[in-house]
Amino acid sequence: MTTATTTADVRTELDDDSGTVWQRLARTQAVWILGVLVLIVAFFSIVGGRRFLSANNFSLISQNLAVLAVLGVGMTFVIITSGIDLSIGSVLVFASVISAKLMSAMGGDGAGVVVVGILAAIVAGAAWGWLNGFLIAMAKIPALIVTLGTLSAALGLAYVLSKGVNIAVDATSLTDFGIYTRIAGVPALPLLALVIVVIGGIALHRTRFGRHTYAIGSNQEAARRVGIRVNRHLMWVYLLTGLLAGVGAVMYLAQFGTTTIGGQSLTNLNVIAAVVIGGTSIFGGYGSMFGTVVGLFIPAVLQSGFVIIGVDPFWQGVAVGAVLIAAVYVDQSRRAAAQRGAKSTRKGRHNV
Amino acid sequence: MAAVLTAEGLSRSFGHVMALNGADFDVEAGEVVALIGDNGAGKSTLVKALTGNLALDAGVVQFEGRAIVLDSPAEASRFGIEVVHQDLALAPHLNPAQNMFLGREIPAKGVLGWFGFMDNKEMRDRTRTGLADLGGTVRALNAPVGEMSGGQRQQIAIARAMQWASKVIFLDEPTAALGVVQTRNVLDSIKRIRDRGVAVVLISHSMPEVLEIADRVQVLRLGRRVATYAGKDTNVEQLVGAMTGALDFQHTENAA
């Protein structure tokens, strides 16, 4: 570096942080939404008292969230690429039917049976994810259409395979794990979900794979021009999302001991809502795994709180809808303000 | 000095439009070549073809004397050829350092690197150095580039290309969005990388800029090269004449 000496003086002038850590955090949507969650929890704690604010209740909430959280990991990646996956609920049902059928065909409760059941669900989920990815990245069909198609097809095939009759899981070691196993007092399924969320968050925020995910959602053409293999990357993202739906299927079977063919029709929308409430931009390029977790808790806490304080729980749907729209509105107007004020705030920052 | 990149008889048509019609081009290591021409003369098409962004109907591209096929931007990058597009090709949600190293992230040291973790500190330091070399006005290395001014974004795109171009750098209207001081800095930077032995191809509409900095000027008209002048021997009238065809000359190819 021959220019080292001349650069040194300039470098002191180049200040690489735009505000303190806290200022930067405060600018992220996820933190605002966390504030909303805290307010909701505080409200129900005051009104509902100990019945709401108890380890038992929160353990229940986390049980209900475990499967959605695993699906949310994949959905966060998908939405950050500015894609969408409507098929995850159907893929989950399909994978659970395949898994349950295989396990009941093998019979008994051996470790081999459970392992086969788990692998079958994961492979079935990944297969649908691969198909989604192939049609979106290679055949260039819009993600909305592809996954609307696979939503219908996967559920249809699940009905064909099961003849519309739910299949019970006899492998009690799997269901025992889902229902009774606790690790350090925490139920096993939420803990498993937490591990997957943390791994997903690290992959998204810390690795090259995650960086490329943001880049593709931000400016796909730019990503292509710097040599990122965009199509291959998108295939991986959808494949992993399908695979995680397969994992969700296993968790679902472990939790309920049976398939629920008709019970996942709103799963996709619930997960998408959680991701978006958590501040991930539906237009791609922006979002966080932490936000998705917060976005999952808001509907779940509302549901639980309404039941406890005796409000008709159907109001939960209304409240979540309002929060969803408000979250996107706030996010958009903040970003519009940032665009308008880009120059003046930078000047302001420079003075600080 | 031998040409680092040459093109002969490049043709490319879009429907009925011949964007390139047997165009020739050459640039040597350590020189600045200005590529000028009226709108629609084929400048951008030529640059796209020479940076792996466009397939050709006919013609030969040679890199250091060997015929090559540039079928992707990544392929061009492997030869040390970089380009600053007019649209800059930045990811607006990512910060300057992330953009600078996009697709070429520095892996973290040791085992973590195998898992795709990145050395963000090293990338940030090198970004800061690169921007400082350019005498830039980019201050916030943590802010998304989408929130920055057009000039700042342009500096980031230029710094990125300069960081990676070991052989040839194409700059498509690099100073269009810049103020006086930043334009000065970009021109100085161009001289600096030329002195490092890199071939610089500058596309510009600013004749004073071209005359100041170019060692040679190549003029495109209607999809082919119609003239090549030595930068120090030419003037605005001559260049404009060649661009518009007002000067109908017996080729001055030997002027350089």
Coordinates of C-alpha atoms in Angstrom, one line a residue:
Chain A
M1 CA 0.0 0.0 0.0
T2 CA 1.8 3.0 -1.2
T3 CA -1.0 5.3 -0.3
A4 CA -1.0 4.2 3.3
T5 CA 0.2 7.5 4.7
T6 CA -2.2 9.6 2.8
T7 CA -5.1 7.4 3.6
A8 CA -4.3 7.4 7.3
D9 CA -5.4 11.1 7.7
V10 CA -8.6 10.5 5.7
R11 CA -9.4 7.4 7.6
T12 CA -9.8 9.2 10.9
E13 CA -12.4 11.2 9.3
L14 CA -14.3 8.2 8.0
D15 CA -16.5 7.2 10.9
D16 CA -17.9 3.8 10.4
D17 CA -20.8 3.8 12.8
S18 CA -24.1 5.6 12.2
G19 CA -25.1 6.2 15.8
T20 CA -24.6 4.0 18.8
V21 CA -25.6 0.4 19.0
W22 CA -28.8 1.5 20.7
Q23 CA -29.7 4.1 18.1
R24 CA -29.1 1.5 15.4
L25 CA -31.3 -1.1 17.3
A26 CA -34.0 1.4 17.7
R27 CA -34.3 1.9 14.0
T28 CA -35.1 -1.8 13.4
Q29 CA -38.7 -2.8 13.1
A30 CA -38.2 -5.9 15.2
V31 CA -37.4 -3.8 18.3
W32 CA -40.6 -1.8 18.0
I33 CA -42.6 -4.9 17.6
L34 CA -40.9 -6.4 20.7
G35 CA -42.1 -3.3 22.5
V36 CA -45.7 -4.0 21.3
L37 CA -45.3 -7.6 22.5
V38 CA -44.1 -6.4 25.9
L39 CA -47.1 -4.1 26.2
I40 CA -49.5 -6.9 25.3
V41 CA -47.9 -9.2 27.8
A42 CA -48.0 -6.4 30.5
F43 CA -51.7 -5.8 29.7
F44 CA -52.8 -9.4 30.1
S45 CA -50.6 -9.8 33.2
I46 CA -52.4 -7.0 34.9
V47 CA -55.9 -8.0 33.8
G48 CA -55.4 -11.8 33.8
G49 CA -53.0 -11.9 36.8
R50 CA -51.3 -15.2 37.7
R51 CA -53.4 -17.2 35.4
F52 CA -51.8 -15.5 32.5
L53 CA -48.3 -14.8 33.9
S54 CA -47.4 -18.3 34.8
A55 CA -44.7 -20.7 33.7
N56 CA -47.4 -23.1 32.8
N57 CA -49.2 -20.7 30.5
F58 CA -46.0 -19.7 28.7
S59 CA -45.0 -23.3 28.4
L60 CA -48.3 -23.9 26.7
I61 CA -47.9 -20.9 24.4
S62 CA -44.4 -22.1 23.4
Q63 CA -45.8 -25.6 22.7
N64 CA -48.3 -24.1 20.4
L65 CA -45.6 -22.1 18.6
A66 CA -42.9 -24.7 18.2
V67 CA -44.1 -26.0 14.8
L68 CA -44.9 -22.5 13.5
A69 CA -41.4 -21.3 14.5
V70 CA -39.7 -24.0 12.5
L71 CA -41.8 -23.1 9.5
G72 CA -41.0 -19.4 10.1
V73 CA -37.3 -20.0 9.8
G74 CA -37.7 -21.1 6.2
M75 CA -40.3 -18.4 5.5
T76 CA -38.0 -15.7 6.7
F77 CA -35.4 -16.7 4.2
V78 CA -38.0 -17.0 1.4
I79 CA -39.5 -13.6 2.0
I80 CA -36.1 -11.9 2.3
T81 CA -35.4 -13.1 -1.2
S82 CA -38.6 -11.3 -2.1
G83 CA -40.3 -14.6 -2.7
I84 CA -43.3 -16.3 -0.9
D85 CA -44.2 -19.9 0.0
L86 CA -47.9 -20.6 0.4
S87 CA -47.4 -24.3 0.3
I88 CA -45.8 -25.0 3.7
G89 CA -49.0 -26.0 5.5
S90 CA -49.9 -28.5 2.7
V91 CA -46.3 -29.8 2.6
L92 CA -46.4 -30.3 6.3
V93 CA -49.6 -32.4 6.0
F94 CA -48.2 -34.4 3.1
A95 CA -45.0 -35.1 4.9
S96 CA -46.9 -36.1 8.1
V97 CA -49.1 -38.5 6.1
I98 CA -46.1 -40.1 4.4
S99 CA -44.4 -40.4 7.7
A100 CA -47.4 -41.8 9.7
K101 CA -48.2 -44.3 6.9
L102 CA -44.7 -45.6 6.8
M103 CA -44.5 -45.9 10.6
S104 CA -47.8 -47.7 10.9
A105 CA -46.9 -50.0 8.0
M106 CA -43.7 -51.0 9.8
G107 CA -45.6 -51.3 13.0
G108 CA -44.3 -51.3 16.6
D109 CA -42.3 -48.7 18.5
G110 CA -38.7 -49.5 17.6
A111 CA -36.0 -46.8 17.2
G112 CA -35.8 -47.9 13.6
V113 CA -39.4 -47.1 13.0
V114 CA -39.1 -43.7 14.4
V115 CA -35.9 -42.9 12.5
V116 CA -37.6 -44.0 9.2
G117 CA -40.6 -41.9 10.1
I118 CA -38.5 -38.8 10.7
L119 CA -36.4 -39.3 7.6
A120 CA -39.4 -39.9 5.4
A121 CA -41.1 -36.7 6.6
I122 CA -37.9 -34.7 6.0
V123 CA -37.3 -36.1 2.5
A124 CA -41.0 -35.7 1.6
G125 CA -40.8 -32.0 2.7
A126 CA -37.6 -31.4 0.9
A127 CA -38.9 -32.9 -2.3
W128 CA -41.8 -30.4 -2.4
G129 CA -39.3 -27.7 -1.6
W130 CA -37.1 -28.8 -4.4
L131 CA -40.0 -28.7 -6.8
N132 CA -41.0 -25.2 -5.7
G133 CA -37.4 -24.0 -6.1
F134 CA -37.0 -25.6 -9.5
L135 CA -40.2 -24.1 -10.9
I136 CA -39.5 -20.7 -9.4
A137 CA -35.7 -20.4 -10.1
M138 CA -35.4 -22.4 -13.3
A139 CA -38.8 -22.2 -15.0
K140 CA -39.2 -18.6 -13.8
I141 CA -42.8 -19.0 -12.8
P142 CA -43.8 -16.5 -10.1
A143 CA -43.4 -17.9 -6.6
L144 CA -47.0 -16.9 -5.7
I145 CA -48.3 -19.1 -8.5
V146 CA -45.9 -22.0 -8.0
T147 CA -46.6 -22.3 -4.3
L148 CA -50.3 -21.8 -4.8
G149 CA -50.2 -24.8 -7.1
T150 CA -48.1 -27.0 -4.8
L151 CA -50.4 -25.9 -1.9
S152 CA -53.2 -27.5 -3.8
A153 CA -51.3 -30.5 -5.1
A154 CA -49.6 -31.5 -1.9
L155 CA -52.8 -31.4 0.0
G156 CA -54.6 -33.2 -2.7
L157 CA -52.0 -36.0 -2.7
A158 CA -52.2 -36.2 1.0
Y159 CA -55.9 -36.8 0.7
V160 CA -55.3 -39.4 -2.0
L161 CA -52.7 -41.3 0.0
S162 CA -54.8 -41.2 3.2
K163 CA -58.2 -41.5 1.6
G164 CA -59.1 -38.6 3.7
V165 CA -58.8 -40.5 7.0
N166 CA -56.3 -39.3 9.6
I167 CA -53.6 -41.7 10.5
A168 CA -52.6 -42.2 14.2
V169 CA -49.0 -42.7 15.2
D170 CA -48.5 -45.9 17.2
A171 CA -44.8 -45.2 17.9
T172 CA -45.1 -44.1 21.5
S173 CA -41.5 -43.2 21.8
L174 CA -42.0 -40.4 19.3
T175 CA -45.2 -39.1 21.0
D176 CA -43.7 -39.4 24.4
F177 CA -40.9 -37.2 23.3
G178 CA -43.3 -34.7 22.1
I179 CA -45.6 -34.7 25.1
Y180 CA -43.5 -35.6 28.2
T181 CA -39.9 -35.0 27.5
R182 CA -38.5 -31.9 29.3
I183 CA -35.0 -30.6 29.2
A184 CA -34.1 -28.4 32.1
G185 CA -37.8 -27.9 32.7
V186 CA -38.5 -26.8 29.1
P187 CA -40.7 -29.0 26.9
A188 CA -38.6 -30.7 24.2
L189 CA -40.5 -29.5 21.1
P190 CA -40.1 -25.7 21.8
L191 CA -36.5 -26.3 22.7
L192 CA -35.9 -28.1 19.4
A193 CA -37.7 -25.2 17.7
L194 CA -35.5 -22.8 19.5
V195 CA -32.3 -24.6 18.4
I196 CA -33.5 -24.5 14.8
V197 CA -34.4 -20.8 15.0
V198 CA -31.0 -20.0 16.5
I199 CA -29.2 -22.0 13.8
G200 CA -31.4 -20.3 11.1
G201 CA -30.7 -16.9 12.6
I202 CA -26.9 -17.5 12.6
A203 CA -27.1 -18.8 9.0
L204 CA -29.1 -15.7 8.0
H205 CA -27.1 -13.0 9.8
R206 CA -23.6 -14.4 10.0
T207 CA -22.9 -16.5 6.9
R208 CA -22.3 -16.0 3.3
F209 CA -25.4 -17.9 2.5
G210 CA -27.5 -15.4 4.5
R211 CA -25.7 -12.4 3.0
H212 CA -26.5 -13.7 -0.5
T213 CA -30.1 -14.2 0.5
Y214 CA -30.4 -10.5 1.4
A215 CA -28.5 -9.5 -1.8
I216 CA -30.9 -11.4 -4.0
G217 CA -33.9 -9.9 -2.4
S218 CA -32.4 -6.5 -2.5
N219 CA -31.3 -6.4 -6.2
Q220 CA -31.3 -9.7 -8.0
E221 CA -29.6 -8.3 -11.1
A222 CA -26.8 -6.9 -9.0
A223 CA -26.3 -10.2 -7.2
R224 CA -26.1 -12.0 -10.6
R225 CA -23.6 -9.5 -11.9
V226 CA -21.2 -10.0 -9.0
G227 CA -21.3 -13.7 -9.7
I228 CA -23.7 -15.0 -7.1
R229 CA -25.5 -18.1 -8.6
V230 CA -28.9 -16.7 -8.0
N231 CA -30.9 -19.6 -9.3
R232 CA -29.0 -22.2 -7.4
H233 CA -29.3 -20.1 -4.3
L234 CA -33.1 -19.7 -4.7
M235 CA -33.4 -23.5 -5.2
W236 CA -31.6 -24.0 -1.9
V237 CA -33.8 -21.5 0.0
Y238 CA -37.1 -23.2 -1.2
L239 CA -35.6 -26.7 -0.6
L240 CA -34.7 -25.8 2.9
T241 CA -38.1 -24.3 3.6
G242 CA -39.7 -27.5 2.4
L243 CA -37.3 -29.6 4.5
L244 CA -38.2 -27.5 7.5
A245 CA -41.9 -28.2 6.8
G246 CA -40.9 -31.9 6.9
V247 CA -39.3 -31.3 10.3
G248 CA -42.4 -29.5 11.4
A249 CA -44.5 -32.5 10.3
V250 CA -42.5 -34.8 12.6
M251 CA -42.9 -32.3 15.5
Y252 CA -46.6 -32.2 14.8
L253 CA -46.9 -36.0 14.9
A254 CA -44.9 -36.1 18.1
Q255 CA -47.2 -33.5 19.6
F256 CA -50.6 -34.8 18.6
G257 CA -50.0 -38.4 17.7
T258 CA -52.0 -38.2 14.5
T259 CA -52.1 -36.4 11.2
T260 CA -54.5 -33.6 10.8
I261 CA -55.2 -33.4 7.1
G262 CA -57.7 -30.6 7.3
G263 CA -56.0 -28.7 10.1
Q264 CA -53.3 -26.7 8.3
S265 CA -55.3 -24.5 5.9
L266 CA -54.2 -21.3 7.6
T267 CA -50.7 -22.3 8.7
N268 CA -49.1 -20.6 5.7
L269 CA -50.8 -17.3 6.3
N270 CA -50.1 -17.4 10.0
V271 CA -46.4 -17.9 9.3
I272 CA -46.3 -15.2 6.7
A273 CA -48.1 -12.8 9.0
A274 CA -45.6 -13.6 11.8
V275 CA -42.6 -12.9 9.5
V276 CA -44.1 -9.7 8.2
I277 CA -45.2 -8.5 11.7
G278 CA -41.6 -9.1 12.7
G279 CA -40.4 -6.4 10.3
T280 CA -39.3 -8.5 7.3
S281 CA -40.1 -6.7 4.2
I282 CA -42.4 -8.5 1.8
F283 CA -40.4 -6.7 -1.0
G284 CA -37.3 -8.5 0.0
G285 CA -33.8 -7.5 1.1
Y286 CA -34.6 -6.7 4.7
G287 CA -35.6 -8.6 7.8
S288 CA -34.4 -10.6 10.8
M289 CA -35.0 -14.0 12.4
F290 CA -35.5 -12.3 15.8
G291 CA -38.4 -10.3 14.3
T292 CA -40.0 -13.5 13.1
V293 CA -39.9 -15.0 16.6
V294 CA -41.5 -11.8 18.1
G295 CA -44.0 -11.9 15.3
L296 CA -45.0 -15.4 16.2
F297 CA -45.5 -14.6 19.8
I298 CA -47.9 -11.7 19.3
P299 CA -50.8 -13.8 17.9
A300 CA -50.1 -16.6 20.3
V301 CA -50.0 -14.3 23.3
L302 CA -53.2 -12.6 22.1
Q303 CA -55.0 -15.9 21.8
S304 CA -54.0 -17.1 25.2
G305 CA -54.7 -13.7 26.8
F306 CA -58.2 -13.5 25.3
V307 CA -59.1 -16.9 26.6
I308 CA -57.9 -16.1 30.1
I309 CA -59.6 -12.8 30.5
G310 CA -62.7 -14.2 29.0
V311 CA -62.9 -12.4 25.7
D312 CA -64.2 -14.4 22.8
P313 CA -60.9 -15.8 21.4
F314 CA -62.2 -15.3 17.9
W315 CA -61.2 -11.6 18.4
Q316 CA -57.6 -12.8 18.2
G317 CA -58.0 -13.0 14.4
V318 CA -59.2 -9.4 14.3
A319 CA -56.4 -8.2 16.5
V320 CA -53.7 -10.0 14.6
G321 CA -55.0 -8.6 11.3
A322 CA -54.9 -5.1 12.8
V323 CA -51.4 -5.6 14.1
L324 CA -50.2 -7.0 10.7
I325 CA -51.5 -4.0 8.8
A326 CA -50.3 -1.5 11.4
A327 CA -46.8 -3.1 11.4
V328 CA -46.4 -2.8 7.7
Y329 CA -47.8 0.7 7.7
V330 CA -45.4 1.9 10.4
D331 CA -42.5 0.2 8.7
Q332 CA -43.3 1.7 5.3
S333 CA -43.7 5.2 6.6
R334 CA -40.5 5.0 8.6
R335 CA -38.6 3.9 5.6
A336 CA -40.2 6.6 3.4
A337 CA -39.1 9.1 6.0
A338 CA -35.6 7.7 6.0
Q339 CA -35.5 8.1 2.2
R340 CA -36.7 11.7 2.3
G341 CA -34.4 12.6 5.2
A342 CA -31.4 10.7 4.0
K343 CA -29.3 13.8 3.4
S344 CA -30.3 15.8 6.4
T345 CA -29.9 13.0 8.9
R346 CA -26.5 12.2 7.5
K347 CA -25.5 15.8 8.0
G348 CA -26.9 15.6 11.5
R349 CA -25.0 12.5 12.2
H350 CA -21.8 14.0 10.9
N351 CA -22.0 16.7 13.5
V352 CA -22.5 14.3 16.3
Chain B
M1 CA 3.1 -2.5 -25.1
A2 CA 0.9 -5.4 -26.0
A3 CA -2.9 -5.0 -25.9
V4 CA -4.4 -6.7 -22.9
L5 CA -7.9 -6.8 -24.4
T6 CA -8.8 -6.7 -28.1
A7 CA -12.0 -7.2 -29.9
E8 CA -12.3 -7.7 -33.7
G9 CA -15.4 -7.6 -35.8
L10 CA -17.9 -7.7 -33.0
S11 CA -21.5 -7.8 -34.1
R12 CA -24.7 -8.0 -32.3
S13 CA -28.2 -7.2 -33.4
F14 CA -31.5 -6.7 -31.5
G15 CA -34.2 -7.5 -33.9
H16 CA -33.6 -5.1 -36.8
V17 CA -31.2 -2.9 -35.0
M18 CA -27.5 -3.6 -35.5
A19 CA -26.2 -2.3 -32.1
L20 CA -22.7 -3.5 -33.0
N21 CA -21.8 -3.9 -36.7
G22 CA -18.3 -5.3 -36.9
A23 CA -16.8 -3.1 -34.1
D24 CA -13.1 -3.3 -33.2
F25 CA -11.6 -2.3 -30.0
D26 CA -8.3 -2.6 -28.1
V27 CA -6.8 -1.4 -24.9
E28 CA -3.3 -1.8 -23.5
A29 CA -2.1 -2.3 -20.0
G30 CA -1.5 0.9 -18.2
E31 CA -3.4 3.2 -20.5
V32 CA -6.7 5.1 -20.3
V33 CA -8.8 4.6 -23.4
A34 CA -11.9 6.8 -23.8
L35 CA -14.8 5.3 -25.6
I36 CA -17.0 8.0 -27.1
G37 CA -19.9 8.1 -29.5
D38 CA -23.3 9.5 -29.9
N39 CA -26.4 7.9 -28.2
G40 CA -27.0 4.6 -29.9
A41 CA -23.5 4.3 -31.3
G42 CA -23.1 1.0 -29.4
K43 CA -20.9 2.1 -26.5
S44 CA -22.9 0.3 -23.8
T45 CA -23.5 -2.7 -26.0
L46 CA -19.7 -3.0 -26.5
V47 CA -19.0 -2.7 -22.8
K48 CA -21.6 -5.3 -22.0
A49 CA -20.1 -7.7 -24.6
L50 CA -16.6 -7.2 -23.2
T51 CA -17.7 -7.7 -19.6
G52 CA -19.7 -10.9 -20.0
N53 CA -23.1 -9.3 -19.8
L54 CA -24.1 -9.9 -23.4
A55 CA -23.7 -12.7 -26.0
L56 CA -22.3 -11.8 -29.4
D57 CA -23.5 -12.8 -32.8
A58 CA -20.0 -12.6 -34.3
G59 CA -16.5 -11.5 -33.6
V60 CA -13.4 -12.5 -31.6
V61 CA -12.4 -11.2 -28.1
Q62 CA -8.8 -11.7 -27.2
F63 CA -7.3 -11.4 -23.7
E64 CA -3.5 -11.1 -23.6
G65 CA -3.3 -12.7 -27.0
R66 CA -5.6 -15.6 -26.4
A67 CA -9.1 -15.9 -27.8
I68 CA -11.6 -16.1 -24.9
V69 CA -15.4 -16.4 -24.5
L70 CA -16.9 -14.1 -21.9
D71 CA -20.2 -15.8 -21.2
S72 CA -20.8 -14.4 -17.7
P73 CA -19.8 -11.5 -15.5
A74 CA -18.1 -14.0 -13.2
E75 CA -16.0 -15.2 -16.1
A76 CA -14.9 -11.6 -16.9
S77 CA -14.0 -11.2 -13.2
R78 CA -11.8 -14.2 -13.3
F79 CA -9.7 -12.4 -16.0
G80 CA -9.5 -9.4 -13.7
I81 CA -12.0 -7.4 -15.8
E82 CA -14.4 -5.3 -13.8
V83 CA -17.1 -2.8 -14.8
V84 CA -19.0 0.1 -13.2
H85 CA -22.4 0.0 -14.7
Q86 CA -24.4 3.1 -15.3
D87 CA -27.0 1.7 -12.9
L88 CA -24.2 0.9 -10.5
A89 CA -25.6 -2.6 -9.7
L90 CA -25.5 -2.2 -5.9
A91 CA -27.8 -3.9 -3.4
P92 CA -29.6 -1.0 -1.8
H93 CA -30.3 -2.8 1.5
L94 CA -26.7 -3.8 2.1
N95 CA -24.1 -1.5 3.5
P96 CA -21.0 -0.3 1.6
A97 CA -18.7 -3.1 2.9
Q98 CA -21.3 -5.8 2.2
N99 CA -21.7 -4.4 -1.4
M100 CA -17.9 -4.1 -1.9
F101 CA -17.4 -7.8 -1.1
L102 CA -20.7 -9.2 -2.4
G103 CA -20.1 -12.5 -4.0
R104 CA -16.4 -12.4 -2.9
E105 CA -16.8 -12.4 0.8
I106 CA -13.6 -13.0 2.8
P107 CA -14.1 -16.1 4.9
A108 CA -13.5 -16.1 8.6
K109 CA -10.2 -17.6 9.6
G110 CA -10.1 -21.3 10.5
V111 CA -12.9 -23.7 10.9
L112 CA -15.6 -21.0 11.0
G113 CA -14.7 -20.1 7.4
W114 CA -15.6 -23.6 6.2
F115 CA -19.2 -23.1 7.5
G116 CA -19.6 -19.9 5.5
F117 CA -18.8 -17.4 8.3
M118 CA -17.2 -14.2 7.1
D119 CA -14.4 -11.9 8.3
N120 CA -16.6 -8.7 8.5
K121 CA -13.9 -6.7 10.2
E122 CA -11.3 -7.3 7.5
M123 CA -13.9 -6.5 4.8
R124 CA -14.9 -3.3 6.6
D125 CA -11.3 -2.2 7.0
R126 CA -10.5 -2.8 3.3
T127 CA -13.7 -1.0 2.3
R128 CA -12.7 2.0 4.4
T129 CA -9.3 2.0 2.8
G130 CA -10.7 1.7 -0.7
L131 CA -13.1 4.6 -0.2
A132 CA -10.4 6.7 1.4
D133 CA -8.2 6.1 -1.6
L134 CA -11.0 7.5 -3.7
G135 CA -11.2 10.5 -1.4
G136 CA -14.8 9.7 -1.0
T137 CA -17.5 11.3 1.1
V138 CA -19.0 8.0 2.3
R139 CA -19.1 8.2 6.0
A140 CA -21.4 5.6 7.3
L141 CA -20.1 2.1 6.6
N142 CA -23.0 0.6 8.5
A143 CA -25.9 2.3 6.7
P144 CA -27.6 0.7 3.7
V145 CA -26.4 2.3 0.5
G146 CA -30.0 2.8 -0.6
E147 CA -30.2 5.6 2.0
M148 CA -27.1 7.4 0.5
S149 CA -26.9 10.1 -2.1
G150 CA -26.3 9.2 -5.8
G151 CA -22.8 10.5 -5.6
Q152 CA -22.0 8.3 -2.6
R153 CA -23.4 5.3 -4.3
Q154 CA -21.4 5.9 -7.3
Q155 CA -18.2 6.2 -5.2
I156 CA -19.0 2.8 -3.7
A157 CA -19.5 1.2 -7.1
I158 CA -16.3 2.7 -8.4
A159 CA -14.3 1.7 -5.3
R160 CA -15.6 -1.8 -5.7
A161 CA -14.5 -2.1 -9.3
M162 CA -11.1 -0.7 -8.5
Q163 CA -10.7 -3.1 -5.7
W164 CA -11.1 -6.1 -7.9
A165 CA -9.9 -5.0 -11.4
S166 CA -6.4 -6.4 -11.8
K167 CA -6.3 -6.1 -15.6
V168 CA -9.1 -4.0 -17.1
I169 CA -11.7 -1.7 -15.6
F170 CA -14.7 -0.3 -17.6
L171 CA -16.3 2.9 -16.2
D172 CA -19.6 3.7 -17.8
E173 CA -20.2 7.5 -17.2
P174 CA -18.5 7.3 -13.8
T175 CA -18.7 11.0 -13.0
A176 CA -22.3 11.7 -14.2
A177 CA -23.8 11.9 -10.7
L178 CA -20.7 13.5 -9.0
G179 CA -19.9 17.0 -7.8
V180 CA -16.8 18.9 -8.8
V181 CA -14.6 17.5 -6.0
Q182 CA -15.7 13.9 -6.3
T183 CA -15.2 14.1 -10.1
R184 CA -11.7 15.3 -9.5
N185 CA -11.1 12.4 -7.1
V186 CA -12.4 9.9 -9.6
L187 CA -10.2 11.2 -12.3
D188 CA -7.2 11.1 -10.0
S189 CA -8.1 7.6 -9.0
I190 CA -8.3 6.6 -12.7
K191 CA -4.7 7.9 -13.2
R192 CA -3.6 6.0 -10.1
I193 CA -4.9 2.7 -11.2
R194 CA -3.6 3.3 -14.7
D195 CA -0.1 3.8 -13.2
R196 CA -0.6 0.5 -11.4
G197 CA -0.6 -1.1 -14.9
V198 CA -4.4 -1.6 -15.1
A199 CA -6.1 -0.8 -18.5
V200 CA -8.9 1.7 -18.0
V201 CA -11.8 2.1 -20.4
L202 CA -13.7 5.3 -19.8
I203 CA -17.1 6.0 -21.3
S204 CA -17.9 9.7 -21.0
H205 CA -19.9 12.4 -22.6
S206 CA -17.7 15.1 -21.1
M207 CA -15.2 16.1 -23.8
P208 CA -12.9 18.1 -21.4
E209 CA -12.7 15.1 -19.1
V210 CA -11.9 12.8 -22.1
L211 CA -9.2 15.1 -23.4
E212 CA -7.6 15.5 -20.0
I213 CA -7.3 11.9 -19.0
A214 CA -7.4 9.7 -22.1
D215 CA -4.2 8.4 -23.6
R216 CA -6.2 7.3 -26.6
V217 CA -9.7 8.1 -27.7
Q218 CA -11.7 5.5 -29.8
V219 CA -14.9 6.8 -31.5
L220 CA -17.9 4.6 -32.2
R221 CA -20.5 5.4 -34.7
L222 CA -23.4 3.2 -35.9
G223 CA -22.0 0.2 -34.2
R224 CA -18.4 0.3 -35.4
R225 CA -15.1 2.1 -34.5
V226 CA -14.6 4.9 -36.9
A227 CA -11.5 6.6 -35.5
T228 CA -8.8 6.3 -32.9
Y229 CA -6.9 9.4 -31.8
A230 CA -4.0 10.0 -29.4
G231 CA -5.5 12.0 -26.5
K232 CA -2.8 14.7 -26.6
D233 CA -3.1 15.3 -30.4
T234 CA -6.9 15.7 -30.7
N235 CA -9.4 18.3 -29.8
V236 CA -13.2 18.7 -29.2
E237 CA -14.0 19.7 -32.8
Q238 CA -12.3 16.6 -34.2
L239 CA -13.9 14.3 -31.7
V240 CA -17.4 15.7 -32.2
G241 CA -16.8 15.6 -36.0
A242 CA -15.9 11.9 -35.8
M243 CA -18.9 11.1 -33.5
T244 CA -21.5 12.7 -35.7
G245 CA -19.9 11.7 -39.0
A246 CA -19.4 15.4 -40.1
L247 CA -15.8 14.6 -40.6
D248 CA -15.8 11.9 -43.3
F249 CA -12.3 10.9 -43.1
Q250 CA -10.1 8.3 -44.6
H251 CA -9.4 6.3 -41.5
T252 CA -7.1 7.9 -38.9
E253 CA -6.6 4.6 -37.2
N254 CA -2.8 5.1 -37.4
A255 CA -3.0 8.4 -35.6
A256 CA -2.5 6.6 -32.3

